[in-house]
Short mmCIF file of C-alpha atoms and ligand atoms in Angstrom, two decimals:
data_model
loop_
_atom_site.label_atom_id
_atom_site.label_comp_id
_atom_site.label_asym_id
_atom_site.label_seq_id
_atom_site.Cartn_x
_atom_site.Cartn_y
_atom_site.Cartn_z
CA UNK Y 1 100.47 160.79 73.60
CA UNK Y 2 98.46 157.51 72.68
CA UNK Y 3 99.92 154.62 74.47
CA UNK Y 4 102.06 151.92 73.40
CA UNK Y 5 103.28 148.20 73.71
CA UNK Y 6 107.47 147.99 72.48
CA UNK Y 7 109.11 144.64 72.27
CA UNK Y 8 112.59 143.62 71.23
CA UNK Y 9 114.47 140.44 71.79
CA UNK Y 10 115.96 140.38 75.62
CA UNK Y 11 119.81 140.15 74.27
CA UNK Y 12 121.55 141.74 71.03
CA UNK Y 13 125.26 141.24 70.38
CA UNK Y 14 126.86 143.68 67.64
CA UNK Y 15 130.73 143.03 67.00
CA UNK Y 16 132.54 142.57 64.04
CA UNK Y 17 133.61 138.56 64.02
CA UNK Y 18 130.62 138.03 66.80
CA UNK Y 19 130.07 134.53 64.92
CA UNK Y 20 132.80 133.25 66.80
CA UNK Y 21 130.87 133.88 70.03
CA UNK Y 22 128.14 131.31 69.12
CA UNK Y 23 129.58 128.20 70.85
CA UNK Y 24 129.97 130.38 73.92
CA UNK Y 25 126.50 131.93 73.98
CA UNK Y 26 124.94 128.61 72.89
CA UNK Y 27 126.50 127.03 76.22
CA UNK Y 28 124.90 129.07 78.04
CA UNK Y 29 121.44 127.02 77.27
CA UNK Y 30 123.18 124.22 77.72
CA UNK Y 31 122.79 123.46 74.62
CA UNK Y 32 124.34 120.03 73.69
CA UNK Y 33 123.06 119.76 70.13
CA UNK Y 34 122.32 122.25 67.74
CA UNK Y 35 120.50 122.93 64.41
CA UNK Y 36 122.21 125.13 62.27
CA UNK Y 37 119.72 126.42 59.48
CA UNK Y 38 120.93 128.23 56.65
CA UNK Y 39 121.19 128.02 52.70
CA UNK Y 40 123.63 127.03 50.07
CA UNK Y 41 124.42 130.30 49.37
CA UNK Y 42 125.31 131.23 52.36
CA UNK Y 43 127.47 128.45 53.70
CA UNK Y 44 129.31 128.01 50.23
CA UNK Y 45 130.40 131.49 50.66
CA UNK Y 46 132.31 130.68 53.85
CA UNK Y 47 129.81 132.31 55.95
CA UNK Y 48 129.00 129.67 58.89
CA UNK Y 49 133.11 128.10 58.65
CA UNK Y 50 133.75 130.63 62.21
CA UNK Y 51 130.76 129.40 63.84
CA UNK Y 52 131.07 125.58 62.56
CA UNK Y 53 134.38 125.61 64.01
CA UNK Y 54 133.47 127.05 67.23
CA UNK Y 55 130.92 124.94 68.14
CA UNK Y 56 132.77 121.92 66.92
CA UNK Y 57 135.77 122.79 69.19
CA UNK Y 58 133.41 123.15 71.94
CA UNK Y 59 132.26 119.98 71.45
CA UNK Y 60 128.56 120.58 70.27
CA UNK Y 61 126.70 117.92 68.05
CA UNK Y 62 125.91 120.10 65.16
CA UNK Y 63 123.18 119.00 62.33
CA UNK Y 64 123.14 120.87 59.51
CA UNK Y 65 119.58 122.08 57.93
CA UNK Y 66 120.89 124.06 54.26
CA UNK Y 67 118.27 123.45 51.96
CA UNK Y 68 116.38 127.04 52.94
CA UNK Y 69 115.54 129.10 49.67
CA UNK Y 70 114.65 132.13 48.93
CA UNK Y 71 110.64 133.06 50.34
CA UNK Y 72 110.35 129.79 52.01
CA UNK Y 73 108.44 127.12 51.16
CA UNK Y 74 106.23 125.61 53.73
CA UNK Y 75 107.54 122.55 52.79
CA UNK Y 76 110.79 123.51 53.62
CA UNK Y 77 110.15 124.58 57.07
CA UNK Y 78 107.94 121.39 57.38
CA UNK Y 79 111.13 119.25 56.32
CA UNK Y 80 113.12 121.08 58.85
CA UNK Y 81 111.10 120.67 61.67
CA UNK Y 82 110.96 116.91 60.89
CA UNK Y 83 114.89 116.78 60.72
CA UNK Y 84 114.80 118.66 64.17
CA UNK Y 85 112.77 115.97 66.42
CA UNK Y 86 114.53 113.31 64.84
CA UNK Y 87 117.87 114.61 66.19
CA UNK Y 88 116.45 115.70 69.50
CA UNK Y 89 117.69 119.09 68.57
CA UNK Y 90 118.33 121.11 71.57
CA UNK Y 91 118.86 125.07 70.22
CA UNK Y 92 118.48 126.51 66.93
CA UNK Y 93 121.24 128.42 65.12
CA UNK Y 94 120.46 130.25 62.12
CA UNK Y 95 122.95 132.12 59.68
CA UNK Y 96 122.15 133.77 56.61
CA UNK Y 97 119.00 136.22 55.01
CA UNK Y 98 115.81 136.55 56.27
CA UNK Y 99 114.59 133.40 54.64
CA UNK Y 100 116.91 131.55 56.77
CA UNK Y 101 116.17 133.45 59.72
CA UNK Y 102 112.18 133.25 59.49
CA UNK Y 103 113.01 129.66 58.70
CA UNK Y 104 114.56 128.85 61.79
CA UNK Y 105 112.22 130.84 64.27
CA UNK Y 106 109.63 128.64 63.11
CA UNK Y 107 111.33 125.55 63.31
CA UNK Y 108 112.73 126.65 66.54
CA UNK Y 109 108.88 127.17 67.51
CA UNK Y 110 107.62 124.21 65.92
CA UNK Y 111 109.54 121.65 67.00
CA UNK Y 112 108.96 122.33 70.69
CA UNK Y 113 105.44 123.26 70.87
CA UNK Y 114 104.61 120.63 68.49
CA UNK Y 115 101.87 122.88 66.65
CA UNK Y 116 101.14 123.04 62.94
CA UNK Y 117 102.66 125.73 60.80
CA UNK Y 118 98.77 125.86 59.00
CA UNK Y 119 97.58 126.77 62.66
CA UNK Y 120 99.42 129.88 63.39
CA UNK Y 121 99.36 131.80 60.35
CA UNK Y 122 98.72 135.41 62.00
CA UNK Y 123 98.62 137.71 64.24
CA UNK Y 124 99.21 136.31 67.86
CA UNK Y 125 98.23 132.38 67.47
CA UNK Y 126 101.42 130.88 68.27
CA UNK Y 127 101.47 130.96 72.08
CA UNK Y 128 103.26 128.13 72.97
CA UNK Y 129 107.12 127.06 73.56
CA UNK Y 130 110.02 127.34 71.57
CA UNK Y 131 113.69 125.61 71.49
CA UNK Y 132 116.47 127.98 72.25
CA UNK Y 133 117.48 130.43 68.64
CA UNK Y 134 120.23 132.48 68.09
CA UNK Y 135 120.02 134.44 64.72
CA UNK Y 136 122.87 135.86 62.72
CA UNK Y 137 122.13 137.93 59.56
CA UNK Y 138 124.28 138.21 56.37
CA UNK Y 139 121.66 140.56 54.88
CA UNK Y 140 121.39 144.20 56.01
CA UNK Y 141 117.92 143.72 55.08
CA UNK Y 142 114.84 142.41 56.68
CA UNK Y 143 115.68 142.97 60.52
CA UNK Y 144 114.44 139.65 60.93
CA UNK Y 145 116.78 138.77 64.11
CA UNK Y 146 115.08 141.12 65.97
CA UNK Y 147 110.98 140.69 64.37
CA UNK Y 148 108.50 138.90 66.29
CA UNK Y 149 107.99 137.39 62.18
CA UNK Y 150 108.59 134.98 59.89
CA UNK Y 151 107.10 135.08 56.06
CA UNK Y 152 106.32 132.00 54.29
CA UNK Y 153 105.34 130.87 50.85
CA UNK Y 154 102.04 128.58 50.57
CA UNK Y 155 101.77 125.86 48.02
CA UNK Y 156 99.19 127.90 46.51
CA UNK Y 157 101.73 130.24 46.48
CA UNK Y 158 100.43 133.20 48.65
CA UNK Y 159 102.30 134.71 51.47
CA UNK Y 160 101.40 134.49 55.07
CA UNK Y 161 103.30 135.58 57.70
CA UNK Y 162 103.45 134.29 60.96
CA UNK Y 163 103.35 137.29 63.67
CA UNK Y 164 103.70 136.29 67.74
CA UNK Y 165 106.46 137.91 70.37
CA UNK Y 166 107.60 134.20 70.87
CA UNK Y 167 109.33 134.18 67.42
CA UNK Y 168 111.81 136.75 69.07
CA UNK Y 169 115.13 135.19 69.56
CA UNK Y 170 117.30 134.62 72.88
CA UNK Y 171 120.49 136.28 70.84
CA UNK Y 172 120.28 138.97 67.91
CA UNK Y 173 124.02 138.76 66.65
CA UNK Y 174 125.20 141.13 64.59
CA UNK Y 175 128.72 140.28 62.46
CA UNK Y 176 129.33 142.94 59.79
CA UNK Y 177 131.84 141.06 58.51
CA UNK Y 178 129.42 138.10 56.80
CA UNK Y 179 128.05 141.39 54.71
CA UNK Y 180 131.23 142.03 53.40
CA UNK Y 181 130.72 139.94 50.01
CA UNK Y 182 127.14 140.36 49.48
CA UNK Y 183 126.82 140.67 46.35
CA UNK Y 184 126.10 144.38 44.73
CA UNK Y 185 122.03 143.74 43.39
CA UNK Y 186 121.72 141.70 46.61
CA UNK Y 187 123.29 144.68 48.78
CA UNK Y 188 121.01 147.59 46.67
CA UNK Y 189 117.38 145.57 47.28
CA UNK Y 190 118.38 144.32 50.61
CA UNK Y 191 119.47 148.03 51.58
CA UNK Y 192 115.60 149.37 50.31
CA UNK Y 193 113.87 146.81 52.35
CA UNK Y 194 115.42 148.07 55.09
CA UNK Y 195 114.53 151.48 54.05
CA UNK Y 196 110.91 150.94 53.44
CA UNK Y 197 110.87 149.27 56.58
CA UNK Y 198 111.50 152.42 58.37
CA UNK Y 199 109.11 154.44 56.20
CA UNK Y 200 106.11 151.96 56.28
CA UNK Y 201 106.60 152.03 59.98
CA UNK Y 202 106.83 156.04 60.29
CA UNK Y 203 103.64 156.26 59.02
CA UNK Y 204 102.03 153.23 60.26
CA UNK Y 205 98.06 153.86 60.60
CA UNK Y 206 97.72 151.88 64.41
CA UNK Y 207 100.49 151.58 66.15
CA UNK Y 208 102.76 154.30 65.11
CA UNK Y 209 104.46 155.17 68.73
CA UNK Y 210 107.65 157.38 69.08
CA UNK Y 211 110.18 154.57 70.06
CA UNK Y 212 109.67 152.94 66.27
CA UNK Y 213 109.12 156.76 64.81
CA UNK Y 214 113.14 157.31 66.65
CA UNK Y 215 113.94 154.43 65.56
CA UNK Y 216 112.79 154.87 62.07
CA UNK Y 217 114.39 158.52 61.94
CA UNK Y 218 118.16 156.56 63.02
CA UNK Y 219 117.62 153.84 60.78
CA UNK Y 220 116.51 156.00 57.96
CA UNK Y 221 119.62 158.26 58.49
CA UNK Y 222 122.01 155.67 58.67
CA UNK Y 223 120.77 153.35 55.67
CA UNK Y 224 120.37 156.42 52.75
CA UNK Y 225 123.83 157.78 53.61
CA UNK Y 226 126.13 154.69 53.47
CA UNK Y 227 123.63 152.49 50.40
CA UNK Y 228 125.50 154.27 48.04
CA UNK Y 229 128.93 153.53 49.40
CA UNK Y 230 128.27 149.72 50.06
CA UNK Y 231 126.35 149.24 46.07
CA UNK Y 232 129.74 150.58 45.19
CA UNK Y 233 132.41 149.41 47.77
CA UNK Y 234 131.54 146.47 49.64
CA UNK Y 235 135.04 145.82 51.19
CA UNK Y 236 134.11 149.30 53.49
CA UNK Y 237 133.51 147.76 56.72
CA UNK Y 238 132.57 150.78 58.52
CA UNK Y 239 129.72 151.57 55.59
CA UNK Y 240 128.45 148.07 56.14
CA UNK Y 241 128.16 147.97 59.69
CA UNK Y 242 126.11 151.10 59.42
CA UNK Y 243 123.98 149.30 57.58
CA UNK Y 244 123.66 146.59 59.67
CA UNK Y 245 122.59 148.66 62.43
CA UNK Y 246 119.98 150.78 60.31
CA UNK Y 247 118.65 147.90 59.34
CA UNK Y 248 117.98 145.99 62.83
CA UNK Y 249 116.64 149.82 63.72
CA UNK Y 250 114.27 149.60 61.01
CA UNK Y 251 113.33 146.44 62.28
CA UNK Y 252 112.54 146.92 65.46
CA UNK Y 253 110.29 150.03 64.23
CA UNK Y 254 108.40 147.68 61.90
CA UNK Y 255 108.13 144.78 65.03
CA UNK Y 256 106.44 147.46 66.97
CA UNK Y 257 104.48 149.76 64.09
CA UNK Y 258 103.78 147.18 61.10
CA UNK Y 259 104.59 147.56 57.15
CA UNK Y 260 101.97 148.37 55.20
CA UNK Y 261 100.91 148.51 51.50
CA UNK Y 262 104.54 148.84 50.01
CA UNK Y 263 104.83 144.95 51.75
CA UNK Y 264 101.64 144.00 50.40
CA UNK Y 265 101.89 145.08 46.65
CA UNK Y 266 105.49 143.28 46.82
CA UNK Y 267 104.58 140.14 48.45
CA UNK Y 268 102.29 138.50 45.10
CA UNK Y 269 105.92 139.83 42.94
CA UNK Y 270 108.02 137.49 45.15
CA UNK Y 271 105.73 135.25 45.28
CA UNK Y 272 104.91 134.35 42.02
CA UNK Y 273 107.45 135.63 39.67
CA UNK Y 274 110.48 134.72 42.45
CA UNK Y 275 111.85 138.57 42.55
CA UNK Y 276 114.02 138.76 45.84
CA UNK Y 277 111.87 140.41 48.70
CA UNK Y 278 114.09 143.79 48.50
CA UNK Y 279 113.40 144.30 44.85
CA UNK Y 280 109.95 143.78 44.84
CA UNK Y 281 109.47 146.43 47.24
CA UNK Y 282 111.65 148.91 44.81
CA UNK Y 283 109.67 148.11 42.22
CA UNK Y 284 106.58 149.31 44.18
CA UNK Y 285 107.72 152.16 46.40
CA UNK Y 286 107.32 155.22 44.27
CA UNK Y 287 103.88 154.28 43.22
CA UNK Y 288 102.57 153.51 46.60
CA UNK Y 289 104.13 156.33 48.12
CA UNK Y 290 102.75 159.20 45.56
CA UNK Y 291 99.52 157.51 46.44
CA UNK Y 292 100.05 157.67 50.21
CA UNK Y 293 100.65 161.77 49.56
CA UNK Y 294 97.02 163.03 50.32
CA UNK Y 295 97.08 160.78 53.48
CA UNK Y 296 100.58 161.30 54.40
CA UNK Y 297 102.40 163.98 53.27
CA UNK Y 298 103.02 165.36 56.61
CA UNK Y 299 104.53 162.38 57.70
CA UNK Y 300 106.62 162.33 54.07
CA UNK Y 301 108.12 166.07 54.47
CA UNK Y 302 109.11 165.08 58.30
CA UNK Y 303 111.31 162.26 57.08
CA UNK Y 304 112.55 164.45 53.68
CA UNK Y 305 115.71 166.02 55.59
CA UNK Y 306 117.15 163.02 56.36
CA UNK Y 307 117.48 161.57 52.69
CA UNK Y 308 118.00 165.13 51.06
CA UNK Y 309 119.04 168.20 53.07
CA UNK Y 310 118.03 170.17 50.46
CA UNK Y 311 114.29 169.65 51.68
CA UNK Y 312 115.27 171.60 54.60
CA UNK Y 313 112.56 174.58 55.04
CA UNK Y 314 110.45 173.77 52.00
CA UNK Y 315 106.69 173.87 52.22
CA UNK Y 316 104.94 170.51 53.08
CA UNK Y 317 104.21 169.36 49.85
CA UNK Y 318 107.55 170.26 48.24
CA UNK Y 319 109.48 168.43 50.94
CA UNK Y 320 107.18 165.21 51.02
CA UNK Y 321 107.78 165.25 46.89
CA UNK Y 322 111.65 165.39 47.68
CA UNK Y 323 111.35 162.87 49.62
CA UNK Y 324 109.62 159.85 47.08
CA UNK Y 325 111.99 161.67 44.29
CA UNK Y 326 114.91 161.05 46.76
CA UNK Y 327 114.34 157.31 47.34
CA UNK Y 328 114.06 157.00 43.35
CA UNK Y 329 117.09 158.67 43.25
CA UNK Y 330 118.74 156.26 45.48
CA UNK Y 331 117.15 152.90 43.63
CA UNK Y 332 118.88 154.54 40.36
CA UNK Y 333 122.31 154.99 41.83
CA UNK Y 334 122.15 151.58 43.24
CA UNK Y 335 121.09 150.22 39.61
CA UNK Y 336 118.01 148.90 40.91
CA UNK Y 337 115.73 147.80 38.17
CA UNK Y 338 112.67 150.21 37.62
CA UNK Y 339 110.14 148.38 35.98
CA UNK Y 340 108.18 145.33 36.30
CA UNK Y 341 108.80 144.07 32.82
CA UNK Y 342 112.39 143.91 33.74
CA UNK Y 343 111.68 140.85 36.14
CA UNK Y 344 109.28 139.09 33.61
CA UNK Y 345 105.78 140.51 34.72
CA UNK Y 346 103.35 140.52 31.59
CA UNK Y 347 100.33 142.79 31.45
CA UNK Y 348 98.50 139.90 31.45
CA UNK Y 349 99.56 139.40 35.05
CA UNK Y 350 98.32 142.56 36.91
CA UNK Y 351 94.86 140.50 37.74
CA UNK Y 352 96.25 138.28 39.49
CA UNK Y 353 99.21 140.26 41.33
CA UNK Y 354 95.77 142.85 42.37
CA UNK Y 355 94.14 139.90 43.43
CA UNK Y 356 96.73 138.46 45.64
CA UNK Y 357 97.67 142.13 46.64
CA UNK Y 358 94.24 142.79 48.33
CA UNK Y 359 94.67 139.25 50.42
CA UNK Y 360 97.32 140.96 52.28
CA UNK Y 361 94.46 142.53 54.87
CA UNK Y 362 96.94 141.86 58.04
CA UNK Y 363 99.13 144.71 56.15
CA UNK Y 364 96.25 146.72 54.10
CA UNK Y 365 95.25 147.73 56.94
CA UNK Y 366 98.62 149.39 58.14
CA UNK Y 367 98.68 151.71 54.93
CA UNK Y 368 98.01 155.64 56.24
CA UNK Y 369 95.42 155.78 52.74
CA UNK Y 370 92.73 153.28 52.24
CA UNK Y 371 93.36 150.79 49.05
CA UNK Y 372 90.97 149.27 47.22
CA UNK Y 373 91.48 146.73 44.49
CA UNK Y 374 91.62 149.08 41.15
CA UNK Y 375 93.99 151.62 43.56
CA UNK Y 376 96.38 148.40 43.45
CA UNK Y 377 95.98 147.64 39.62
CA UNK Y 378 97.16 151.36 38.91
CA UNK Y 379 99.80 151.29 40.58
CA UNK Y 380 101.10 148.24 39.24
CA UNK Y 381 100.17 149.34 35.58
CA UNK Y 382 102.32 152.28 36.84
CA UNK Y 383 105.36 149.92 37.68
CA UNK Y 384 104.72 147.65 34.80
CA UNK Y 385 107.18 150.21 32.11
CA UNK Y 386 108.60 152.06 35.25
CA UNK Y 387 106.99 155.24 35.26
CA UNK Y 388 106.53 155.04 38.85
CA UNK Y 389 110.51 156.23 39.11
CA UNK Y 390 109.35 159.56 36.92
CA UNK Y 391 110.17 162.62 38.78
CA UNK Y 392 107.21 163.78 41.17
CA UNK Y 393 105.23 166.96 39.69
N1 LIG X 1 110.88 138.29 59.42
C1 LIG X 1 110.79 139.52 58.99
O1 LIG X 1 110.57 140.42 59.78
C2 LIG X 1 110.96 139.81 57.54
C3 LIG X 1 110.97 141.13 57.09
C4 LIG X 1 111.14 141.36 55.72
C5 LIG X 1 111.31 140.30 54.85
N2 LIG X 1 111.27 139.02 55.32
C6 LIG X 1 111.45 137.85 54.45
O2 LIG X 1 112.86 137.62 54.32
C7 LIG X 1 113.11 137.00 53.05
C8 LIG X 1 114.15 137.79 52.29
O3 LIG X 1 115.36 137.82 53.01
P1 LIG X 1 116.68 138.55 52.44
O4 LIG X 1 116.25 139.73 51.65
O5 LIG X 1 117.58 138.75 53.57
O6 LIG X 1 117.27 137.52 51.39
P2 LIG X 1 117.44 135.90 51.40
O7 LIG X 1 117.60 135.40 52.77
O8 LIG X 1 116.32 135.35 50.59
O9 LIG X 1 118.83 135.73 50.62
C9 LIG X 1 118.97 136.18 49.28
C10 LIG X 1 120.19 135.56 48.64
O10 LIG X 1 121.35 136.19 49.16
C11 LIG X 1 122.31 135.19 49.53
N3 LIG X 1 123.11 135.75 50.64
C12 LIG X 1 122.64 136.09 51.85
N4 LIG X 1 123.62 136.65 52.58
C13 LIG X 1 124.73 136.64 51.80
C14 LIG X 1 126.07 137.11 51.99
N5 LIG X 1 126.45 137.74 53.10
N6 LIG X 1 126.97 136.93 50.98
C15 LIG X 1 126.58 136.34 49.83
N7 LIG X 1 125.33 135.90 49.59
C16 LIG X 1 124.41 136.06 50.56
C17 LIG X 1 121.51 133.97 49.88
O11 LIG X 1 122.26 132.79 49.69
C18 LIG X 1 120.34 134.07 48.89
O12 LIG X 1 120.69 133.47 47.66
C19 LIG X 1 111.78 136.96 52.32
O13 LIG X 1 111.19 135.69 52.47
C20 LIG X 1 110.96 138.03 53.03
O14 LIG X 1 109.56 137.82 52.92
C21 LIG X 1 111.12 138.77 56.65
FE1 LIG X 2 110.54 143.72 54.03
#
């Protein structure tokens, strides 16, 4: 067995209404005032009120940071960090998506070790202190509360993540209950991130390891059989929580085994045409994955039973076919758009997406099947009128 490294964060709380236990588990940093980081979105839909109350009760000084948006700016974060040393923030709070989340691990890091965000960009740079953070998702989605990452958008509008073990949180917490009212498109592309997270790290070319491959298997399992339930009954708390967990599974496989080309085909689509993280990874997945097959359709046919029973016993390349049919089978049910056109990408465009695609070395590199640039045009000229959800053959 090749050896491994396997990091999480030291303390994960999962419990419906856990957002209540923030003042509590905030006291014990001795925290005396807090940053709460979040977006509009989020907090207009009630979704910090429990722990706003809390900490309030407890007598906390709480500032409130709720300009994050979607793929965060560096601006944003810069603005943030600012607002944090001018209130001698003591802890970081964060509620909401990943964007909030990755937001506030770098704030939480920034602020303290007084670093600039154009410094650490990459893989193990940021090696200095960070405030206190406690992260609570309301996406089942990116597994950010328990990733050593945070993405960010770059004025010239590339994105660069941020990789280091110190943007692991003191507290994962884990509240079903603030996915309850996500809405359906949101819950659908949300719900595939979380899958592809799981697959990208099952085949992961380096550091593939067996803890992320279990965890990948669990996550996989529990996100394909409850995405259909929660796309069409969101009130079903039990359906939600299992995604919640698959989803913080699938992230601590990718933490530990990275994403690969599926992540770096959908980055340049958020990026420049503003399609939410989770979609622009639907939008890629079929083509990247019937290009993965010579590479890894071993790997493919291993995960098949767990989407499809019905690839049970079939020969290699039958099973790993189920298995890219199967996720296209789930982005249909879940009404997930299947073409680029849909979200305003122009032929015209490809170049550029291609260009911006092959940037993404830290993930390229990840991908079981070597991808060069006119690899990445195809399968975008695949995506662009939605062929790439065409049955397998
Ligand atoms: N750090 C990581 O490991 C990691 C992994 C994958 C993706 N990402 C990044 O995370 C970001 C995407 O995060 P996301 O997909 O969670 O979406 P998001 O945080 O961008 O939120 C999407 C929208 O959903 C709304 N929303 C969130 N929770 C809600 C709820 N419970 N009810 C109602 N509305 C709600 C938000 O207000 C927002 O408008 C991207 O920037 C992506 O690059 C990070
Ligand atoms: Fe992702």
């Amino acid at each position: 067995m090749n050896s491994f490294t396997f990091q999480v964060p030291s303390n994960i709380l999962f419990e419906s209404g856990a957002s209540q236990k923030v003042a509590e588990l905030a006291a014990g940093y001795g925290a005396q005032r807090i940053l709460l980081v979040t977006d509009r979105g989020v907090r207009d839909a009630g979704l910090t009120k429990v722990a706003e109350d809390a900490l309030k009760a407890a007598g906390r000084g709480l500032v409130l940071f709720e300009d994050v948006v979607a793929d965060p700016p560096s601006d944003v974060i810069e603005r943030a960090v600012a607002l944090c040393r001018d209130e001698r923030i003591d802890l970081i709070l964060s509620i909401g998506g990943g964007s909030a989340l990755d937001t506030a691990k770098l704030v939480a890091y920034l602020a303290k070790s007084g670093e600039r965000l154009d410094d650490i960009y990459g893989v193990g740079l940021a090696k200095g202190e960070r405030l206190p953070l406690l992260l609570v998702p309301t996406t089942a989605g990116t597994g950010s509360e328990v990733t050593p990452i945070a993405i960010v958008t770059t004025p010239t509008t590339e994105k660069k993540g941020v990789v280091s073990p110190r943007l692991l949180p003191d507290w994962a917490i884990l509240d079903p209950e603030l996915t309850l009212g996500l809405p359906g498109h949101v819950t659908a592309a949300t719900g595939i991130d979380a899958m592809v997270h799981a697959i990208e790290a099952y085949t992961s070319r380096h550091k593939k390891n067996p803890m992320s491959d279990q965890l990948a298997r669990q996550a996989l399992a529990l996100l394909s059989q409850n995405i259909r339930e929660v796309c069409r009954n969101g009130a079903n708390l039990e359906a939600r929580s299992q995604m919640l967990l698959g989803s913080m599974l699938a992230g601590m496989a990718f933490a530990n085994a990275p994403v690969a080309a599926v992540h770096a085909l959908a980055y340049p689509i958020g990026a420049i045409f503003h399609v939410p993280h989770g979609l622009s990874n639907a939008l890629v997945l079929m083509g990247v994955l019937r290009f993965n097959l010579p590479a890894a359709e071993a790997l493919y046919a291993e995960l098949a039973p767990i989407i499809d029973p019905d690839a049970n016993g079939l020969p290699t390349g039958a099973a790993a076919r189920c298995f890219v049919d199967g996720l296209a089978a789930i982005c249909r049910d879940c009404k997930v758009p299947a073409s680029l056109a849909e979200v305003g990408v122009r032929e015209s465009d490809l170049p550029r997406l291609a260009e911006d695609a092959m940037k993404q070395t830290r993930l390229l590199v990840n991908n079981p099947r070597e991808v060069t640039y006119a690899d990445v045009f195809a399968i975008y000229s695949e995506a662009l009128d939605g062929r790439q959800r065409q049955a397998t053959v």
